[in-house]
């Protein structure tokens, strides 16, 4: 497949930096709005921690029998930042080696990791929304909150969305694909 051009190498370096920077921003978020919470309640999920109005959200979720959200509930938060750091480092190594075959393999691995990450979010949302306590004060039908989009639950409107960190990951993946497609050196 040949070598990666100098511009392609720079693009891969930027991709690696994008992956690294993503660690310091939230990747996914949830906003709940209701008449009593017009300003909204937020939960921000980083690759290594959760922030926001988690205690209030947990207090409300108790009424429908949902488990509490906590960093301990998501073991991935204990190691995801290290995986992302390794992806960043390996992307920079691929950039320095400048081999397009290696880039093709690496891009495939990164795409699989991204797909597994999206599935993992879905899996957790499904588990939290369908494993409701039968002893909850308010009985509702089990549900799976959307990974992205709105959902109506009683008087709460929820909006789930990918945040800045995912934007940096997306930029990194886009650059991998772009360099793979257009980054061939004219001379080996």
JSON list of C-alpha atoms in Angstrom, two decimals:
[
{"chain": "A", "resi": 1, "resn": "UNK", "atom": "CA", "xyz": [0.00, 0.00, 0.00]},
{"chain": "A", "resi": 2, "resn": "UNK", "atom": "CA", "xyz": [3.01, 2.31, 0.22]},
{"chain": "A", "resi": 3, "resn": "UNK", "atom": "CA", "xyz": [4.04, 5.04, 2.58]},
{"chain": "A", "resi": 4, "resn": "UNK", "atom": "CA", "xyz": [2.09, 7.82, 4.21]},
{"chain": "A", "resi": 5, "resn": "UNK", "atom": "CA", "xyz": [2.86, 11.30, 2.91]},
{"chain": "A", "resi": 6, "resn": "UNK", "atom": "CA", "xyz": [4.36, 13.98, 5.14]},
{"chain": "A", "resi": 7, "resn": "UNK", "atom": "CA", "xyz": [0.97, 15.77, 5.27]},
{"chain": "A", "resi": 8, "resn": "UNK", "atom": "CA", "xyz": [-0.61, 12.45, 6.19]},
{"chain": "A", "resi": 9, "resn": "UNK", "atom": "CA", "xyz": [1.90, 12.02, 8.98]},
{"chain": "A", "resi": 10, "resn": "UNK", "atom": "CA", "xyz": [0.97, 15.46, 10.34]},
{"chain": "A", "resi": 11, "resn": "UNK", "atom": "CA", "xyz": [-2.72, 14.52, 10.08]},
{"chain": "A", "resi": 12, "resn": "UNK", "atom": "CA", "xyz": [-2.08, 11.37, 12.11]},
{"chain": "A", "resi": 13, "resn": "UNK", "atom": "CA", "xyz": [-0.16, 13.35, 14.73]},
{"chain": "A", "resi": 14, "resn": "UNK", "atom": "CA", "xyz": [-3.17, 15.66, 15.06]},
{"chain": "A", "resi": 15, "resn": "UNK", "atom": "CA", "xyz": [-5.42, 12.57, 15.31]},
{"chain": "A", "resi": 16, "resn": "UNK", "atom": "CA", "xyz": [-3.27, 11.21, 18.13]},
{"chain": "A", "resi": 17, "resn": "UNK", "atom": "CA", "xyz": [-3.43, 14.54, 19.94]},
{"chain": "A", "resi": 18, "resn": "UNK", "atom": "CA", "xyz": [-7.21, 14.66, 19.45]},
{"chain": "A", "resi": 19, "resn": "UNK", "atom": "CA", "xyz": [-7.57, 11.25, 21.09]},
{"chain": "A", "resi": 20, "resn": "UNK", "atom": "CA", "xyz": [-5.36, 12.38, 24.00]},
{"chain": "A", "resi": 21, "resn": "UNK", "atom": "CA", "xyz": [-7.23, 15.67, 24.51]},
{"chain": "A", "resi": 22, "resn": "UNK", "atom": "CA", "xyz": [-10.59, 13.86, 24.50]},
{"chain": "A", "resi": 23, "resn": "UNK", "atom": "CA", "xyz": [-9.74, 12.33, 27.87]},
{"chain": "A", "resi": 24, "resn": "UNK", "atom": "CA", "xyz": [-10.15, 15.71, 29.59]},
{"chain": "A", "resi": 25, "resn": "UNK", "atom": "CA", "xyz": [-13.64, 16.45, 28.26]},
{"chain": "A", "resi": 26, "resn": "UNK", "atom": "CA", "xyz": [-17.00, 14.75, 28.83]},
{"chain": "A", "resi": 27, "resn": "UNK", "atom": "CA", "xyz": [-17.87, 12.17, 26.19]},
{"chain": "A", "resi": 28, "resn": "UNK", "atom": "CA", "xyz": [-21.56, 11.71, 26.92]},
{"chain": "A", "resi": 29, "resn": "UNK", "atom": "CA", "xyz": [-24.18, 13.64, 28.83]},
{"chain": "A", "resi": 30, "resn": "UNK", "atom": "CA", "xyz": [-27.77, 13.49, 29.98]},
{"chain": "A", "resi": 31, "resn": "UNK", "atom": "CA", "xyz": [-30.08, 16.44, 30.63]},
{"chain": "A", "resi": 32, "resn": "UNK", "atom": "CA", "xyz": [-33.40, 16.09, 32.45]},
{"chain": "A", "resi": 33, "resn": "UNK", "atom": "CA", "xyz": [-36.00, 18.87, 32.36]},
{"chain": "A", "resi": 34, "resn": "UNK", "atom": "CA", "xyz": [-39.28, 18.98, 34.27]},
{"chain": "A", "resi": 35, "resn": "UNK", "atom": "CA", "xyz": [-41.54, 21.77, 35.56]},
{"chain": "A", "resi": 36, "resn": "UNK", "atom": "CA", "xyz": [-39.71, 21.67, 38.91]},
{"chain": "A", "resi": 37, "resn": "UNK", "atom": "CA", "xyz": [-36.29, 21.59, 37.19]},
{"chain": "A", "resi": 38, "resn": "UNK", "atom": "CA", "xyz": [-36.65, 24.14, 34.40]},
{"chain": "A", "resi": 39, "resn": "UNK", "atom": "CA", "xyz": [-32.90, 24.87, 34.41]},
{"chain": "A", "resi": 40, "resn": "UNK", "atom": "CA", "xyz": [-32.28, 21.18, 33.86]},
{"chain": "A", "resi": 41, "resn": "UNK", "atom": "CA", "xyz": [-30.36, 18.50, 35.69]},
{"chain": "A", "resi": 42, "resn": "UNK", "atom": "CA", "xyz": [-27.17, 17.28, 34.05]},
{"chain": "A", "resi": 43, "resn": "UNK", "atom": "CA", "xyz": [-24.94, 14.25, 34.21]},
{"chain": "A", "resi": 44, "resn": "UNK", "atom": "CA", "xyz": [-21.57, 14.46, 32.41]},
{"chain": "A", "resi": 45, "resn": "UNK", "atom": "CA", "xyz": [-19.60, 11.27, 31.75]},
{"chain": "A", "resi": 46, "resn": "UNK", "atom": "CA", "xyz": [-15.86, 11.53, 31.14]},
{"chain": "A", "resi": 47, "resn": "UNK", "atom": "CA", "xyz": [-13.65, 8.52, 30.31]},
{"chain": "A", "resi": 48, "resn": "UNK", "atom": "CA", "xyz": [-12.63, 8.41, 33.99]},
{"chain": "A", "resi": 49, "resn": "UNK", "atom": "CA", "xyz": [-15.34, 10.12, 36.08]},
{"chain": "A", "resi": 50, "resn": "UNK", "atom": "CA", "xyz": [-18.91, 11.37, 36.29]},
{"chain": "A", "resi": 51, "resn": "UNK", "atom": "CA", "xyz": [-20.00, 14.90, 37.22]},
{"chain": "A", "resi": 52, "resn": "UNK", "atom": "CA", "xyz": [-23.16, 16.91, 37.55]},
{"chain": "A", "resi": 53, "resn": "UNK", "atom": "CA", "xyz": [-26.41, 16.64, 39.45]},
{"chain": "A", "resi": 54, "resn": "UNK", "atom": "CA", "xyz": [-25.96, 12.91, 40.03]},
{"chain": "A", "resi": 55, "resn": "UNK", "atom": "CA", "xyz": [-27.27, 12.87, 43.61]},
{"chain": "A", "resi": 56, "resn": "UNK", "atom": "CA", "xyz": [-30.49, 14.65, 42.59]},
{"chain": "A", "resi": 57, "resn": "UNK", "atom": "CA", "xyz": [-30.92, 12.39, 39.53]},
{"chain": "A", "resi": 58, "resn": "UNK", "atom": "CA", "xyz": [-30.36, 9.31, 41.70]},
{"chain": "A", "resi": 59, "resn": "UNK", "atom": "CA", "xyz": [-32.94, 10.59, 44.17]},
{"chain": "A", "resi": 60, "resn": "UNK", "atom": "CA", "xyz": [-35.48, 10.97, 41.38]},
{"chain": "A", "resi": 61, "resn": "UNK", "atom": "CA", "xyz": [-34.59, 7.63, 39.77]},
{"chain": "A", "resi": 62, "resn": "UNK", "atom": "CA", "xyz": [-35.28, 5.95, 43.12]},
{"chain": "A", "resi": 63, "resn": "UNK", "atom": "CA", "xyz": [-39.00, 6.64, 42.58]},
{"chain": "A", "resi": 64, "resn": "UNK", "atom": "CA", "xyz": [-39.04, 4.50, 39.42]},
{"chain": "A", "resi": 65, "resn": "UNK", "atom": "CA", "xyz": [-36.79, 1.81, 40.88]},
{"chain": "A", "resi": 66, "resn": "UNK", "atom": "CA", "xyz": [-33.66, 2.57, 38.85]},
{"chain": "A", "resi": 67, "resn": "UNK", "atom": "CA", "xyz": [-30.26, 1.73, 40.28]},
{"chain": "A", "resi": 68, "resn": "UNK", "atom": "CA", "xyz": [-28.07, 4.62, 41.41]},
{"chain": "A", "resi": 69, "resn": "UNK", "atom": "CA", "xyz": [-25.60, 6.08, 38.96]},
{"chain": "A", "resi": 70, "resn": "UNK", "atom": "CA", "xyz": [-22.09, 6.17, 40.36]},
{"chain": "A", "resi": 71, "resn": "UNK", "atom": "CA", "xyz": [-18.55, 5.81, 39.13]},
{"chain": "A", "resi": 72, "resn": "UNK", "atom": "CA", "xyz": [-18.45, 2.43, 40.89]},
{"chain": "A", "resi": 73, "resn": "UNK", "atom": "CA", "xyz": [-21.40, 1.29, 38.71]},
{"chain": "A", "resi": 74, "resn": "UNK", "atom": "CA", "xyz": [-19.29, 1.65, 35.57]},
{"chain": "A", "resi": 75, "resn": "UNK", "atom": "CA", "xyz": [-16.00, -0.27, 35.88]},
{"chain": "A", "resi": 76, "resn": "UNK", "atom": "CA", "xyz": [-14.94, 1.10, 32.48]},
{"chain": "A", "resi": 77, "resn": "UNK", "atom": "CA", "xyz": [-14.26, 4.45, 34.11]},
{"chain": "A", "resi": 78, "resn": "UNK", "atom": "CA", "xyz": [-11.36, 2.81, 35.92]},
{"chain": "A", "resi": 79, "resn": "UNK", "atom": "CA", "xyz": [-9.47, 1.95, 32.73]},
{"chain": "A", "resi": 80, "resn": "UNK", "atom": "CA", "xyz": [-11.01, 3.75, 29.73]},
{"chain": "A", "resi": 81, "resn": "UNK", "atom": "CA", "xyz": [-8.68, 6.75, 29.97]},
{"chain": "A", "resi": 82, "resn": "UNK", "atom": "CA", "xyz": [-5.70, 4.38, 29.75]},
{"chain": "A", "resi": 83, "resn": "UNK", "atom": "CA", "xyz": [-7.13, 2.74, 26.63]},
{"chain": "A", "resi": 84, "resn": "UNK", "atom": "CA", "xyz": [-7.68, 6.14, 25.03]},
{"chain": "A", "resi": 85, "resn": "UNK", "atom": "CA", "xyz": [-4.14, 7.19, 25.99]},
{"chain": "A", "resi": 86, "resn": "UNK", "atom": "CA", "xyz": [-2.81, 4.01, 24.36]},
{"chain": "A", "resi": 87, "resn": "UNK", "atom": "CA", "xyz": [-4.86, 4.74, 21.21]},
{"chain": "A", "resi": 88, "resn": "UNK", "atom": "CA", "xyz": [-3.36, 8.24, 21.12]},
{"chain": "A", "resi": 89, "resn": "UNK", "atom": "CA", "xyz": [0.19, 6.92, 21.56]},
{"chain": "A", "resi": 90, "resn": "UNK", "atom": "CA", "xyz": [-0.20, 4.13, 19.00]},
{"chain": "A", "resi": 91, "resn": "UNK", "atom": "CA", "xyz": [-1.68, 6.58, 16.49]},
{"chain": "A", "resi": 92, "resn": "UNK", "atom": "CA", "xyz": [1.42, 8.76, 16.85]},
{"chain": "A", "resi": 93, "resn": "UNK", "atom": "CA", "xyz": [3.65, 5.69, 16.45]},
{"chain": "A", "resi": 94, "resn": "UNK", "atom": "CA", "xyz": [1.78, 4.75, 13.25]},
{"chain": "A", "resi": 95, "resn": "UNK", "atom": "CA", "xyz": [2.31, 8.33, 12.07]},
{"chain": "A", "resi": 96, "resn": "UNK", "atom": "CA", "xyz": [6.07, 8.07, 12.63]},
{"chain": "A", "resi": 97, "resn": "UNK", "atom": "CA", "xyz": [6.34, 4.67, 10.94]},
{"chain": "A", "resi": 98, "resn": "UNK", "atom": "CA", "xyz": [4.37, 6.03, 7.93]},
{"chain": "A", "resi": 99, "resn": "UNK", "atom": "CA", "xyz": [3.25, 2.62, 6.65]},
{"chain": "A", "resi": 100, "resn": "UNK", "atom": "CA", "xyz": [-0.21, 2.64, 5.00]},
{"chain": "A", "resi": 101, "resn": "UNK", "atom": "CA", "xyz": [-0.82, -1.08, 5.59]},
{"chain": "A", "resi": 102, "resn": "UNK", "atom": "CA", "xyz": [-0.20, -0.56, 9.29]},
{"chain": "A", "resi": 103, "resn": "UNK", "atom": "CA", "xyz": [-2.49, 2.48, 9.16]},
{"chain": "A", "resi": 104, "resn": "UNK", "atom": "CA", "xyz": [-5.26, 0.39, 7.54]},
{"chain": "A", "resi": 105, "resn": "UNK", "atom": "CA", "xyz": [-5.01, -2.25, 10.26]},
{"chain": "A", "resi": 106, "resn": "UNK", "atom": "CA", "xyz": [-4.86, 0.40, 13.00]},
{"chain": "A", "resi": 107, "resn": "UNK", "atom": "CA", "xyz": [-7.86, 2.29, 11.57]},
{"chain": "A", "resi": 108, "resn": "UNK", "atom": "CA", "xyz": [-9.85, -0.96, 11.59]},
{"chain": "A", "resi": 109, "resn": "UNK", "atom": "CA", "xyz": [-8.93, -1.58, 15.23]},
{"chain": "A", "resi": 110, "resn": "UNK", "atom": "CA", "xyz": [-9.92, 1.97, 16.23]},
{"chain": "A", "resi": 111, "resn": "UNK", "atom": "CA", "xyz": [-13.26, 1.63, 14.42]},
{"chain": "A", "resi": 112, "resn": "UNK", "atom": "CA", "xyz": [-13.95, -1.64, 16.25]},
{"chain": "A", "resi": 113, "resn": "UNK", "atom": "CA", "xyz": [-13.06, 0.03, 19.58]},
{"chain": "A", "resi": 114, "resn": "UNK", "atom": "CA", "xyz": [-15.45, 2.90, 18.78]},
{"chain": "A", "resi": 115, "resn": "UNK", "atom": "CA", "xyz": [-18.25, 0.46, 17.93]},
{"chain": "A", "resi": 116, "resn": "UNK", "atom": "CA", "xyz": [-17.63, -1.47, 21.17]},
{"chain": "A", "resi": 117, "resn": "UNK", "atom": "CA", "xyz": [-17.76, 1.84, 23.09]},
{"chain": "A", "resi": 118, "resn": "UNK", "atom": "CA", "xyz": [-21.12, 2.80, 21.59]},
{"chain": "A", "resi": 119, "resn": "UNK", "atom": "CA", "xyz": [-22.48, -0.68, 22.29]},
{"chain": "A", "resi": 120, "resn": "UNK", "atom": "CA", "xyz": [-21.24, -0.41, 25.88]},
{"chain": "A", "resi": 121, "resn": "UNK", "atom": "CA", "xyz": [-23.19, 2.84, 26.39]},
{"chain": "A", "resi": 122, "resn": "UNK", "atom": "CA", "xyz": [-26.30, 1.17, 24.95]},
{"chain": "A", "resi": 123, "resn": "UNK", "atom": "CA", "xyz": [-25.78, -1.89, 27.17]},
{"chain": "A", "resi": 124, "resn": "UNK", "atom": "CA", "xyz": [-25.60, 0.23, 30.32]},
{"chain": "A", "resi": 125, "resn": "UNK", "atom": "CA", "xyz": [-28.60, 2.37, 29.37]},
{"chain": "A", "resi": 126, "resn": "UNK", "atom": "CA", "xyz": [-30.60, -0.78, 28.65]},
{"chain": "A", "resi": 127, "resn": "UNK", "atom": "CA", "xyz": [-29.55, -2.36, 31.96]},
{"chain": "A", "resi": 128, "resn": "UNK", "atom": "CA", "xyz": [-30.44, 0.73, 33.99]},
{"chain": "A", "resi": 129, "resn": "UNK", "atom": "CA", "xyz": [-33.77, 1.27, 32.22]},
{"chain": "A", "resi": 130, "resn": "UNK", "atom": "CA", "xyz": [-35.00, -2.32, 32.21]},
{"chain": "A", "resi": 131, "resn": "UNK", "atom": "CA", "xyz": [-33.79, -3.64, 35.58]},
{"chain": "A", "resi": 132, "resn": "UNK", "atom": "CA", "xyz": [-36.23, -1.59, 37.62]},
{"chain": "A", "resi": 133, "resn": "UNK", "atom": "CA", "xyz": [-37.08, -2.55, 41.18]},
{"chain": "A", "resi": 134, "resn": "UNK", "atom": "CA", "xyz": [-40.56, -4.08, 41.49]},
{"chain": "A", "resi": 135, "resn": "UNK", "atom": "CA", "xyz": [-40.83, -2.32, 44.88]},
{"chain": "A", "resi": 136, "resn": "UNK", "atom": "CA", "xyz": [-40.49, 1.18, 43.41]},
{"chain": "A", "resi": 137, "resn": "UNK", "atom": "CA", "xyz": [-43.02, 3.80, 44.56]},
{"chain": "A", "resi": 138, "resn": "UNK", "atom": "CA", "xyz": [-43.92, 4.55, 40.92]},
{"chain": "A", "resi": 139, "resn": "UNK", "atom": "CA", "xyz": [-44.41, 1.66, 38.54]},
{"chain": "A", "resi": 140, "resn": "UNK", "atom": "CA", "xyz": [-43.42, 2.26, 34.93]},
{"chain": "A", "resi": 141, "resn": "UNK", "atom": "CA", "xyz": [-42.78, 0.03, 31.95]},
{"chain": "A", "resi": 142, "resn": "UNK", "atom": "CA", "xyz": [-39.10, -0.87, 31.52]},
{"chain": "A", "resi": 143, "resn": "UNK", "atom": "CA", "xyz": [-37.42, 1.26, 28.86]},
{"chain": "A", "resi": 144, "resn": "UNK", "atom": "CA", "xyz": [-34.08, 1.87, 27.20]},
{"chain": "A", "resi": 145, "resn": "UNK", "atom": "CA", "xyz": [-33.04, 5.53, 27.23]},
{"chain": "A", "resi": 146, "resn": "UNK", "atom": "CA", "xyz": [-31.64, 6.67, 23.88]},
{"chain": "A", "resi": 147, "resn": "UNK", "atom": "CA", "xyz": [-27.88, 7.05, 23.43]},
{"chain": "A", "resi": 148, "resn": "UNK", "atom": "CA", "xyz": [-28.65, 10.23, 21.51]},
{"chain": "A", "resi": 149, "resn": "UNK", "atom": "CA", "xyz": [-31.97, 12.02, 21.47]},
{"chain": "A", "resi": 150, "resn": "UNK", "atom": "CA", "xyz": [-34.97, 12.80, 23.61]},
{"chain": "A", "resi": 151, "resn": "UNK", "atom": "CA", "xyz": [-37.21, 10.62, 25.71]},
{"chain": "A", "resi": 152, "resn": "UNK", "atom": "CA", "xyz": [-40.32, 11.44, 27.73]},
{"chain": "A", "resi": 153, "resn": "UNK", "atom": "CA", "xyz": [-40.64, 9.76, 31.13]},
{"chain": "A", "resi": 154, "resn": "UNK", "atom": "CA", "xyz": [-43.58, 10.94, 33.24]},
{"chain": "A", "resi": 155, "resn": "UNK", "atom": "CA", "xyz": [-43.15, 14.72, 33.51]},
{"chain": "A", "resi": 156, "resn": "UNK", "atom": "CA", "xyz": [-39.43, 14.55, 32.66]},
{"chain": "A", "resi": 157, "resn": "UNK", "atom": "CA", "xyz": [-38.04, 15.15, 29.23]},
{"chain": "A", "resi": 158, "resn": "UNK", "atom": "CA", "xyz": [-34.58, 13.65, 28.88]},
{"chain": "A", "resi": 159, "resn": "UNK", "atom": "CA", "xyz": [-32.02, 14.51, 26.27]},
{"chain": "A", "resi": 160, "resn": "UNK", "atom": "CA", "xyz": [-28.97, 12.29, 25.82]},
{"chain": "A", "resi": 161, "resn": "UNK", "atom": "CA", "xyz": [-26.09, 13.58, 23.74]},
{"chain": "A", "resi": 162, "resn": "UNK", "atom": "CA", "xyz": [-22.45, 13.08, 22.87]},
{"chain": "A", "resi": 163, "resn": "UNK", "atom": "CA", "xyz": [-20.25, 15.87, 24.20]},
{"chain": "A", "resi": 164, "resn": "UNK", "atom": "CA", "xyz": [-16.94, 17.57, 23.40]},
{"chain": "A", "resi": 165, "resn": "UNK", "atom": "CA", "xyz": [-14.74, 14.58, 24.19]},
{"chain": "A", "resi": 166, "resn": "UNK", "atom": "CA", "xyz": [-16.57, 12.51, 21.61]},
{"chain": "A", "resi": 167, "resn": "UNK", "atom": "CA", "xyz": [-16.05, 15.35, 19.14]},
{"chain": "A", "resi": 168, "resn": "UNK", "atom": "CA", "xyz": [-12.29, 15.04, 19.63]},
{"chain": "A", "resi": 169, "resn": "UNK", "atom": "CA", "xyz": [-12.51, 11.25, 19.21]},
{"chain": "A", "resi": 170, "resn": "UNK", "atom": "CA", "xyz": [-14.60, 11.76, 16.07]},
{"chain": "A", "resi": 171, "resn": "UNK", "atom": "CA", "xyz": [-11.99, 14.18, 14.69]},
{"chain": "A", "resi": 172, "resn": "UNK", "atom": "CA", "xyz": [-9.27, 11.62, 15.37]},
{"chain": "A", "resi": 173, "resn": "UNK", "atom": "CA", "xyz": [-11.20, 8.88, 13.57]},
{"chain": "A", "resi": 174, "resn": "UNK", "atom": "CA", "xyz": [-12.02, 11.19, 10.66]},
{"chain": "A", "resi": 175, "resn": "UNK", "atom": "CA", "xyz": [-8.33, 12.05, 10.28]},
{"chain": "A", "resi": 176, "resn": "UNK", "atom": "CA", "xyz": [-7.38, 8.35, 10.34]},
{"chain": "A", "resi": 177, "resn": "UNK", "atom": "CA", "xyz": [-9.85, 7.66, 7.54]},
{"chain": "A", "resi": 178, "resn": "UNK", "atom": "CA", "xyz": [-8.84, 10.74, 5.57]},
{"chain": "A", "resi": 179, "resn": "UNK", "atom": "CA", "xyz": [-5.12, 9.91, 5.73]},
{"chain": "A", "resi": 180, "resn": "UNK", "atom": "CA", "xyz": [-5.86, 6.31, 4.79]},
{"chain": "A", "resi": 181, "resn": "UNK", "atom": "CA", "xyz": [-7.87, 7.50, 1.79]},
{"chain": "A", "resi": 182, "resn": "UNK", "atom": "CA", "xyz": [-5.77, 10.46, 0.60]},
{"chain": "A", "resi": 183, "resn": "UNK", "atom": "CA", "xyz": [-2.45, 10.27, 2.47]},
{"chain": "A", "resi": 184, "resn": "UNK", "atom": "CA", "xyz": [-0.33, 8.16, 0.13]},
{"chain": "A", "resi": 185, "resn": "UNK", "atom": "CA", "xyz": [3.15, 9.52, -0.55]},
{"chain": "A", "resi": 186, "resn": "UNK", "atom": "CA", "xyz": [3.95, 10.13, -4.22]},
{"chain": "A", "resi": 187, "resn": "UNK", "atom": "CA", "xyz": [7.40, 8.60, -3.78]},
{"chain": "A", "resi": 188, "resn": "UNK", "atom": "CA", "xyz": [8.28, 5.76, -1.43]}
]
